[in-house]
DNA sequence: GCAAGGTC
């Protein structure tokens, strides 16, 4: 009898495409008991020695199989003092809804010679691989465990991976298992402590969960931080000079090189010198080619940011719709950090599929007839998934409204990536008037190229500048002093929040939207459209607290954010902390810990140490012990100064004077 | 009733 090899992927879609490639399409499909998504695919494949020709069962899990939990006696909230959760015993359990999946692996491992793990080649994937291994060992203690190394599911790449298995990377497994343990201990300890302590203040705090998480708190911190920057903003007056000149019926405005000054008297003096000079002289005349770069291949973070800017959906909604499109086979896997396409990928074949579309089909054809350019390469690569791209054509009629808009965006972005940059010509005229220098810019768009298919970005020719010649002198028609006042930043928008999270390593591409949703659900923040009234997520009053302070929407109305230019109506949502959200962050800031829980630094540090574990320069034990020690210290200090936290709640939530 | 991370 042929030897048997069990292969396990991280998700059903990967199991299916790997099975298709390895079997050449010749495989049998079996459902398993207890789970409708998981299938076992059976076929033969000739592996490299020592395995040779084998019968293969290819199946999958659905993400993590197990969770870490406190032992039974610590699970009830009042079972122990929260501080004990830093060292209470924990155990790993198969999730209830994953039991059937784990059993399938245990059963299939029983007669297999080897287990090939086909989870994503990232840290979490490595840990999921270890979870799979554990289930396999239950059925077969001597099964040999290997790991396939692959970053996409192209046929040749998959077959190469099957022929060249490596071992699981225990360091990555350890880094993730440490992360899991720390998230559980810190989250549970602080959540129980906060909730139970602040509950004693009564009122609106009596029966709600006031959760702490190493991602949700920094996320809240960003919102509160911006809120105070808006509130504490003091406008400043500034003055500037502009020079105007009319020629060939065109009114040209020359802007001041110094931009603006905050001292009126100085501006008046400089202005008077200009007036005295009377004559302006052209000192620089420059015409040069310019271009607007086509976008990079699409990552999850970009999809979420641009989704809230152009499509006016919140990040959670965009991800939900993208997942649906992925599950229906229209777009590639939507959770990726990679912003460059593999050299070997056949992009033209994907473009061909779009030729039939009424709106962008013609453009797709023009790419295939010579317009095609290999996409730019960004610097990110998660080694697990390609950038988000359309994999099949679907007529817009068979999609729902939101699906249509997300699909259209993914397709247009993809076609734009495969296009030439937009080309133009920029003109600069610089004049000297007295000792001051002024300039005017002109832009002539020559070839729109990718912009033809990517209406989300704008680039338009300016009014053409009239002809000037170098060194010529002329008397400007008019010169003025202008006056203005600096305007406050706007409240944080969702794309800005996602950028901050991304830059600070808060959450992953797949979870950022969830953290944002979580702080809304906890009523730490609410969202409102720019210039409109408040809107909360779920039920309840977003401005928690009796007599809580209501905030005016401020003057930030139209400023500071991205003025979206795409399709889709409505206006951008902005994030405003509730009184509770402000109280929590201000409370922790006030306790004077060297690193506040409301700042991103602690999470960043965790991320750095995980990388050290993966590099082999730090052990799992050292990492866990150090971090537990660090947070225990923060916890004890917080307990000692809990009055600061309570005072912040009284002040902000209940509006009491200190 | 707590977290964050996978994925459906």
XYZ file of C-alpha atoms (C1' of nucleotides) in Angstrom:
666
model
C 0.000 0.000 0.000
C 1.213 3.462 -0.863
C 2.439 5.618 1.927
C 0.105 8.256 3.120
C 0.856 11.928 3.730
C -1.497 14.305 5.489
C -1.441 17.927 4.376
C -3.134 20.688 6.373
C -3.648 24.283 5.252
C -4.714 27.318 7.277
C -7.984 27.794 5.422
C -10.230 25.783 3.113
C -9.474 27.872 0.026
C -5.750 27.115 0.241
C -6.389 23.394 0.776
C -8.478 23.369 -2.357
C -6.068 25.182 -4.637
C -3.061 23.232 -3.374
C -4.976 19.987 -3.939
C -5.835 21.093 -7.459
C -2.225 21.826 -8.328
C -0.680 18.743 -6.749
C -3.250 16.373 -8.187
C -3.495 17.977 -11.591
C -7.213 18.222 -10.974
C -7.681 14.519 -10.240
C -8.891 14.292 -6.656
C -11.770 13.018 -4.582
C -13.581 15.289 -2.173
C -14.974 14.147 1.153
C -16.967 16.189 3.623
C -16.181 15.780 7.270
C -18.601 15.381 10.100
C -19.421 18.441 12.133
C -18.120 21.179 9.878
C -19.544 22.278 6.558
C -16.551 24.327 5.426
C -13.816 21.729 5.775
C -13.229 19.201 3.019
C -10.711 16.389 2.714
C -9.204 16.090 -0.749
C -7.626 12.762 -1.671
C -5.187 12.163 -4.502
C -1.752 10.791 -5.305
C 1.420 12.782 -5.539
C 5.039 11.966 -6.116
C 7.056 13.685 -3.385
C 10.814 13.877 -3.281
C 12.648 11.125 -1.409
C 12.297 9.694 1.136
C 8.549 9.760 0.541
C 8.128 9.134 -3.194
C 4.722 8.238 -4.579
C 2.150 8.754 -1.828
C -1.553 8.903 -1.312
C -2.382 12.321 0.022
C -5.165 13.699 2.174
C -5.240 17.470 1.927
C -7.416 19.261 4.452
C -7.372 22.466 6.448
C -8.194 24.205 9.682
C -9.979 27.562 9.896
C -7.380 29.748 11.551
C -6.307 28.942 15.094
C -7.575 25.663 16.525
C -7.002 26.402 20.175
C -7.289 29.131 22.775
C -5.492 29.776 25.988
C -7.679 29.991 29.093
C -7.190 30.309 32.807
C -7.715 27.106 34.707
C -11.297 26.556 35.723
C -10.916 27.947 39.255
C -9.762 31.353 37.992
C -12.397 31.930 35.340
C -15.069 33.507 37.494
C -14.498 37.209 37.975
C -14.644 37.052 41.724
C -12.646 33.857 42.018
C -9.421 35.694 42.761
C -7.862 39.077 43.008
C -7.144 40.345 39.465
C -3.423 40.626 40.153
C -3.265 36.859 40.510
C -4.059 36.545 36.807
C -0.458 37.515 36.061
C 0.691 34.115 37.280
C -2.444 31.983 37.557
C -2.139 28.630 35.755
C -3.397 28.556 32.171
C -4.277 25.771 29.803
C -4.652 25.374 26.070
C -7.978 24.047 24.858
C -9.375 23.246 21.464
C -12.146 25.771 20.773
C -15.585 24.220 21.052
C -16.492 25.036 17.469
C -13.170 23.613 16.218
C -13.554 20.204 17.820
C -14.670 18.505 14.607
C -11.733 20.000 12.723
C -9.201 18.857 15.312
C -10.742 15.369 15.386
C -10.498 15.128 11.623
C -6.750 15.812 11.809
C -6.266 13.329 14.642
C -8.110 10.663 12.675
C -6.358 11.350 9.391
C -2.941 11.324 11.073
C -3.452 7.819 12.351
C -2.313 6.054 9.177
C -0.100 8.790 7.778
C 3.656 8.606 7.573
C 4.097 12.340 7.558
C 2.262 15.571 8.206
C 2.907 18.445 5.798
C 1.847 21.777 7.195
C 0.584 24.295 4.634
C -0.373 27.202 6.880
C 0.491 30.777 5.855
C 4.183 31.532 6.103
C 3.904 34.162 8.805
C 4.254 34.088 12.604
C 0.655 33.229 13.342
C 0.715 30.606 10.599
C 3.695 28.966 12.247
C 1.794 28.749 15.519
C -1.302 27.385 13.819
C 1.033 24.780 12.336
C 2.103 23.806 15.846
C -1.550 23.509 16.884
C -2.162 21.199 13.928
C 0.896 19.147 14.875
C -0.504 18.726 18.367
C -3.773 17.328 17.041
C -1.887 15.007 14.697
C 0.296 13.642 17.500
C -2.844 12.664 19.359
C -3.604 10.177 16.602
C -0.052 9.268 15.744
C 2.840 9.927 18.111
C 5.500 9.098 15.551
C 4.238 11.021 12.554
C 6.998 13.035 10.884
C 6.205 16.733 10.671
C 7.310 18.948 7.786
C 6.297 22.362 6.555
C 5.699 23.621 3.033
C 7.168 27.007 2.246
C 5.041 29.033 -0.143
C 3.905 32.605 -0.614
C 1.208 32.222 -3.274
C -0.777 29.437 -4.847
C 0.633 29.478 -8.330
C 1.011 25.997 -9.689
C 4.786 25.857 -10.110
C 5.357 27.548 -6.785
C 3.098 25.097 -4.949
C 4.734 22.078 -6.532
C 8.180 23.397 -5.660
C 6.995 23.864 -2.067
C 5.730 20.281 -1.934
C 9.096 19.019 -3.145
C 11.146 21.093 -0.712
C 9.578 20.927 2.723
C 11.341 22.468 5.706
C 10.739 22.265 9.448
C 8.420 24.322 11.588
C 10.213 27.350 13.006
C 9.951 26.824 16.761
C 11.103 30.364 17.443
C 8.126 31.844 15.667
C 5.864 29.367 17.394
C 7.279 30.504 20.725
C 6.979 34.196 19.913
C 3.279 33.767 19.175
C 2.566 31.545 22.140
C 4.162 34.198 24.359
C 2.024 36.870 22.735
C -1.084 34.814 23.365
C -0.226 34.302 27.004
C 0.597 37.943 27.620
C -2.502 39.256 25.857
C -4.655 36.987 27.988
C -3.035 37.793 31.317
C -2.738 41.545 30.815
C -6.141 41.888 29.222
C -7.974 39.911 31.859
C -6.140 41.397 34.847
C -6.632 45.024 33.867
C -10.142 44.503 32.540
C -11.371 42.909 35.761
C -9.554 45.452 37.886
C -10.862 48.493 35.985
C -14.366 47.196 35.690
C -14.729 46.182 39.311
C -13.031 49.285 40.692
C -14.801 51.910 38.606
C -18.096 50.141 39.156
C -18.054 51.422 42.724
C -18.485 54.950 41.383
C -22.009 53.945 40.439
C -24.177 55.637 37.844
C -23.364 54.842 34.295
C -20.296 52.852 35.282
C -22.267 50.361 37.313
C -22.935 47.651 34.809
C -20.649 47.852 31.884
C -17.419 46.118 31.006
C -14.510 48.513 30.968
C -12.067 46.422 29.024
C -8.351 46.905 28.671
C -6.388 45.462 25.792
C -2.892 46.136 24.570
C -4.346 47.176 21.215
C -7.654 48.789 22.114
C -6.140 51.194 24.647
C -3.495 52.697 22.377
C -6.180 52.966 19.682
C -8.321 54.914 22.125
C -5.236 56.916 23.083
C -4.847 58.199 19.515
C -8.431 59.415 19.478
C -8.142 61.159 22.849
C -4.811 62.685 21.932
C -6.235 64.321 18.835
C -9.315 65.414 20.735
C -7.191 67.418 23.154
C -5.114 68.870 20.356
C -8.318 70.159 18.789
C -9.718 71.420 22.072
C -6.546 73.103 23.224
C -5.813 74.662 19.903
C -5.092 78.381 20.036
C -5.391 80.128 16.679
C -2.568 82.377 15.627
C -2.772 85.270 13.197
C -0.463 85.390 10.241
C 0.155 87.730 7.354
C 1.429 87.241 3.859
C 2.017 89.169 0.644
C 0.740 88.306 -2.794
C 1.541 89.903 -6.089
C -0.854 89.812 -9.014
C -0.274 90.442 -12.640
C -2.600 90.361 -15.596
C -1.220 89.439 -18.989
C -2.841 87.972 -22.098
C -6.113 88.146 -20.207
C -4.840 85.787 -17.548
C -4.667 86.873 -13.928
C -1.549 85.349 -12.370
C -1.135 85.259 -8.617
C 2.425 85.044 -7.335
C 2.841 83.546 -3.893
C 5.421 84.649 -1.399
C 8.510 82.454 -0.993
C 8.411 83.152 2.745
C 4.864 81.773 2.755
C 3.690 83.716 5.796
C 4.933 85.410 8.963
C 3.314 85.669 12.337
C 4.476 89.250 12.878
C 2.392 91.905 11.180
C 4.886 94.746 11.511
C 7.589 92.790 9.671
C 5.243 91.965 6.844
C 4.223 95.587 6.500
C 7.851 96.681 6.226
C 8.636 94.047 3.592
C 5.482 94.914 1.726
C 6.377 98.572 1.618
C 9.756 97.734 0.155
C 7.980 95.850 -2.611
C 5.787 98.841 -3.291
C 8.801 101.118 -3.357
C 10.595 98.894 -5.828
C 7.449 98.952 -8.038
C 9.080 96.826 -10.692
C 9.241 93.035 -10.676
C 11.923 91.072 -12.469
C 11.637 87.507 -13.733
C 14.596 85.705 -12.179
C 13.744 82.116 -12.967
C 11.733 80.495 -15.676
C 11.561 76.769 -15.637
C 9.679 74.183 -17.604
C 10.224 70.574 -16.715
C 8.574 67.249 -17.218
C 6.751 65.978 -14.184
C 4.762 62.886 -13.439
C 2.242 61.581 -10.986
C 3.079 58.082 -9.934
C 0.689 55.218 -10.363
C -0.315 53.636 -7.079
C 1.434 50.701 -5.464
C -0.193 47.266 -5.439
C -2.981 47.161 -2.884
C -2.512 46.063 0.731
C -5.171 45.583 3.402
C -4.227 48.739 5.260
C -4.518 50.792 2.063
C -7.819 49.155 1.189
C -9.223 50.122 4.568
C -7.919 53.680 4.436
C -9.036 54.332 0.887
C -12.292 52.520 1.551
C -13.215 55.020 4.217
C -11.985 57.919 2.098
C -13.434 57.064 -1.304
C -16.158 54.523 -0.715
C -17.375 55.950 2.571
C -17.602 52.644 4.369
C -15.995 52.107 7.731
C -13.018 49.803 7.821
C -14.965 46.908 9.286
C -17.540 47.120 6.532
C -14.882 47.287 3.816
C -13.225 44.169 5.216
C -16.507 42.305 5.496
C -17.362 43.078 1.880
C -13.831 42.211 0.714
C -14.048 38.865 2.524
C -17.350 38.112 0.814
C -15.843 38.923 -2.574
C -12.907 36.669 -1.738
C -15.117 33.802 -0.655
C -17.057 34.062 -3.883
C -13.822 33.875 -5.834
C -13.846 37.374 -7.324
C -10.824 38.876 -5.588
C -7.665 37.485 -4.009
C -7.136 37.075 -0.291
C -7.899 40.458 1.280
C -5.556 40.251 4.263
C -2.090 41.024 3.050
C 0.770 43.333 3.851
C 2.486 42.750 0.529
C 2.721 45.653 -1.880
C 4.669 44.070 -4.709
C 3.692 41.382 -7.179
C 5.879 38.344 -7.643
C 7.881 38.557 -10.839
C 6.470 35.271 -12.032
C 2.829 36.215 -11.740
C 0.880 36.378 -14.981
C -0.734 39.774 -14.599
C -1.809 40.060 -18.223
C -4.004 37.020 -17.834
C -5.812 38.809 -15.009
C -6.161 41.951 -17.108
C -7.648 39.919 -19.965
C -10.496 38.857 -17.720
C -11.483 42.489 -17.252
C -11.725 43.241 -20.975
C -15.382 42.353 -21.020
C -16.413 45.056 -18.558
C -18.438 47.917 -19.938
C -16.791 50.607 -17.847
C -13.123 49.630 -17.754
C -12.933 46.848 -20.369
C -11.652 49.203 -23.040
C -8.914 50.396 -20.751
C -7.927 46.811 -19.955
C -7.638 46.149 -23.687
C -5.440 49.196 -24.152
C -3.082 47.831 -21.504
C -2.838 44.530 -23.334
C -2.123 46.346 -26.579
C 1.036 47.931 -25.310
C 0.060 50.076 -22.328
C 1.029 47.433 -19.795
C 3.806 48.244 -17.332
C 5.112 45.945 -14.634
C 3.730 47.354 -11.343
C 5.969 49.271 -8.970
C 7.330 47.307 -6.035
C 6.704 48.522 -2.515
C 8.918 47.527 0.366
C 6.505 45.328 2.277
C 6.233 41.600 1.893
C 4.531 39.288 4.354
C 5.806 36.233 2.448
C 2.316 34.802 2.645
C -0.032 36.579 0.257
C 0.168 38.642 -2.931
C -1.313 42.154 -3.095
C -5.099 42.321 -3.349
C -6.184 41.916 -6.973
C -9.175 40.709 -8.967
C -8.930 36.997 -9.783
C -12.073 36.690 -11.865
C -14.457 38.926 -13.711
C -17.916 39.440 -12.313
C -20.560 41.620 -13.943
C -21.579 44.478 -11.712
C -25.226 43.419 -12.035
C -24.618 40.317 -9.959
C -23.112 42.161 -7.007
C -24.768 44.112 -4.223
C -24.132 47.856 -3.968
C -21.246 47.763 -1.506
C -19.754 44.680 -3.149
C -19.855 46.409 -6.489
C -18.024 49.436 -5.159
C -15.308 47.458 -3.420
C -14.849 45.155 -6.427
C -14.687 48.126 -8.757
C -12.098 49.756 -6.529
C -9.945 46.612 -6.428
C -10.122 46.237 -10.215
C -9.420 49.889 -10.971
C -6.558 49.935 -8.517
C -5.111 46.814 -10.111
C -5.383 48.194 -13.636
C -3.880 51.472 -12.429
C -0.928 49.572 -10.937
C -0.260 47.959 -14.306
C -0.304 51.307 -16.126
C 2.117 54.057 -16.992
C 2.511 57.012 -14.636
C 0.596 60.145 -15.583
C 2.817 62.636 -17.393
C 2.769 66.375 -17.372
C 4.805 69.502 -17.668
C 5.257 71.929 -14.838
C 6.149 75.563 -15.265
C 7.588 77.804 -12.592
C 7.933 81.555 -12.869
C 9.868 83.254 -10.115
C 9.994 87.010 -9.757
C 11.884 89.372 -7.533
C 10.233 92.468 -6.216
C 12.380 94.582 -3.974
C 14.271 91.935 -1.987
C 11.327 89.597 -1.879
C 10.779 86.573 -4.100
C 7.427 85.380 -5.408
C 6.481 82.442 -7.579
C 3.682 81.024 -9.688
C 3.316 77.432 -10.790
C 1.514 76.003 -13.766
C 0.740 72.422 -14.632
C -0.090 70.971 -18.017
C -1.245 67.362 -17.945
C -0.036 65.666 -21.106
C -0.925 61.989 -20.626
C -3.400 60.853 -18.021
C -2.466 57.173 -18.341
C -3.442 55.377 -15.115
C -5.710 58.249 -14.088
C -8.054 57.245 -16.921
C -9.054 54.181 -14.952
C -8.466 55.512 -11.432
C -10.903 58.342 -10.736
C -10.087 58.325 -7.025
C -7.116 60.590 -7.636
C -7.242 63.999 -9.237
C -4.566 65.721 -11.285
C -5.669 68.565 -13.476
C -3.993 71.136 -15.600
C -3.972 74.560 -14.057
C -4.911 77.617 -15.966
C -1.983 78.062 -18.361
C 0.487 80.747 -17.330
C 0.953 83.554 -19.791
C 4.291 83.872 -21.529
C 7.120 85.425 -19.523
C 10.756 85.727 -20.506
C 13.772 85.454 -18.299
C 15.136 88.743 -16.890
C 12.212 90.752 -18.199
C 10.803 93.406 -15.902
C 7.214 94.447 -15.504
C 5.026 96.427 -13.185
C 2.636 94.117 -11.321
C -1.015 95.052 -11.533
C -1.541 94.694 -7.832
C 0.127 93.695 -4.559
C -1.616 93.015 -1.296
C -1.088 92.009 2.262
C -3.284 89.052 3.132
C -4.286 88.059 6.604
C -5.300 84.751 8.057
C -5.483 82.649 11.138
C -4.217 79.151 11.699
C -7.012 76.624 11.942
C -7.241 73.693 14.344
C -6.705 70.146 13.199
C -9.872 68.151 12.673
C -10.865 65.263 14.891
C -9.288 61.990 13.908
C -10.753 60.319 10.833
C -10.748 56.581 10.271
C -8.010 56.598 7.612
C -5.856 58.700 9.929
C -6.500 56.336 12.821
C -5.576 53.331 10.700
C -2.375 55.074 9.610
C -1.434 55.740 13.218
C -2.132 52.150 14.217
C -0.134 50.878 11.277
C 2.813 53.160 11.988
C 2.860 52.160 15.656
C 2.354 48.458 15.132
C -1.015 48.378 16.872
C -2.875 45.301 15.675
C -2.455 43.556 12.339
C -3.968 44.176 8.943
C -6.697 41.720 9.809
C -7.534 43.110 13.254
C -7.211 46.896 13.077
C -10.828 47.293 12.039
C -11.868 45.072 14.954
C -10.013 47.180 17.505
C -11.715 50.275 16.177
C -15.092 48.555 16.365
C -14.281 47.394 19.886
C -13.650 50.852 21.300
C -16.926 51.983 19.745
C -18.740 49.019 21.247
C -17.262 49.769 24.671
C -18.441 53.341 24.253
C -14.972 54.767 24.615
C -15.426 56.655 21.354
C -18.187 57.624 18.995
C -18.156 58.668 15.387
C -19.905 61.504 13.697
C -19.842 62.823 10.186
C -17.695 65.909 9.727
C -19.925 68.847 10.469
C -22.883 66.751 11.643
C -24.440 65.307 14.810
C -23.239 62.428 16.917
C -23.799 58.818 16.040
C -22.981 55.869 18.227
C -22.409 52.283 17.468
C -25.021 49.960 18.847
C -27.444 51.065 21.489
C -26.966 53.509 24.260
C -25.833 57.020 24.656
C -22.325 57.526 23.371
C -21.732 60.389 25.715
C -21.771 58.249 28.774
C -22.394 59.724 32.162
C -25.094 61.711 33.878
C -24.636 65.335 33.150
C -21.615 64.482 31.084
C -19.993 67.257 29.181
C -21.141 67.540 25.647
C -18.630 68.786 23.211
C -19.294 71.092 20.372
C -18.175 69.774 17.073
C -15.629 72.552 16.938
C -14.293 74.577 14.098
C -12.439 71.665 12.651
C -15.302 71.144 10.240
C -13.699 71.138 6.854
C -10.062 71.241 7.740
C -7.219 68.982 8.468
C -8.500 65.859 6.816
C -8.601 64.358 3.427
C -11.219 65.805 1.248
C -12.373 62.720 -0.496
C -12.766 62.988 -4.190
C -14.152 59.678 -5.210
C -17.527 58.228 -5.829
C -19.849 57.727 -2.916
C -21.709 60.400 -1.023
C -21.946 61.380 2.615
C -19.026 62.773 4.513
C -16.029 61.406 6.329
C -16.594 60.028 9.807
C -14.563 61.480 12.616
C -13.790 59.943 15.987
C -14.561 61.713 19.211
C -13.871 60.147 22.593
C -16.737 59.809 25.041
C -16.334 61.168 28.533
C -15.441 57.663 29.658
C -12.790 57.330 26.958
C -11.237 60.649 27.969
C -11.377 59.720 31.660
C -9.552 56.426 31.118
C -6.717 57.884 29.097
C -6.391 60.991 31.263
C -6.559 58.815 34.361
C -3.711 56.566 33.267
C -1.684 59.517 32.017
C -2.206 61.172 35.406
C -0.947 58.210 37.382
C 2.471 59.125 36.036
C 3.650 55.713 34.984
C 6.826 56.023 32.961
C 4.898 54.527 30.050
C 1.183 55.141 30.148
C -1.138 52.314 29.191
C -2.857 54.712 26.832
C 0.265 55.166 24.713
C 1.488 52.835 21.991
C 4.989 52.279 23.397
C 4.297 49.175 25.459
C 2.765 47.374 22.533
C 5.619 48.486 20.309
C 8.065 47.041 22.815
C 6.212 43.728 22.777
C 6.464 43.682 19.009
C 10.222 44.315 19.114
C 10.743 41.529 21.627
C 8.703 39.105 19.535
C 11.024 39.864 16.632
C 13.979 39.143 18.926
C 12.535 35.754 19.778
C 12.162 35.020 16.079
C 15.765 36.087 15.503
C 16.936 33.829 18.307
C 18.345 36.657 20.445
C 15.784 36.295 23.213
C 14.084 33.357 24.867
C 10.364 32.926 25.283
C 10.766 32.664 29.038
C 12.761 35.857 29.369
C 10.210 37.693 27.265
C 7.223 36.495 29.247
C 8.868 37.031 32.618
C 10.129 40.510 31.778
C 6.792 41.592 30.420
C 4.814 40.143 33.293
C 7.147 41.867 35.728
C 6.802 45.153 33.892
C 3.010 45.014 33.817
C 2.723 43.790 37.379
C 4.636 46.904 38.389
C 2.271 49.073 36.339
C -0.669 47.238 37.847
C 0.489 47.741 41.427
C 1.188 51.423 40.816
C -2.254 51.796 39.282
C -3.808 50.119 42.300
C -1.919 52.419 44.656
C -3.014 55.495 42.746
C -6.451 54.300 41.841
C -7.822 57.566 43.227
C -6.286 59.384 40.266
C -8.212 57.125 37.911
C -11.388 57.549 39.896
C -10.953 61.306 40.027
C -10.630 61.412 36.261
C -13.909 59.517 35.982
C -15.641 61.854 38.406
C -14.355 64.824 36.489
C -15.054 63.703 32.952
C -17.864 61.179 33.265
C -19.861 62.805 36.012
C -18.735 66.378 35.385
C -17.776 66.934 39.017
C -15.293 69.655 39.917
C -12.150 68.356 41.577
C -18.684 39.298 31.487
C -11.899 39.846 30.363
C -7.359 40.012 25.146
C -5.605 39.528 20.343
C -4.968 36.552 16.711
C -6.418 33.424 13.024
C -10.787 32.638 9.607
C -16.298 31.414 7.730
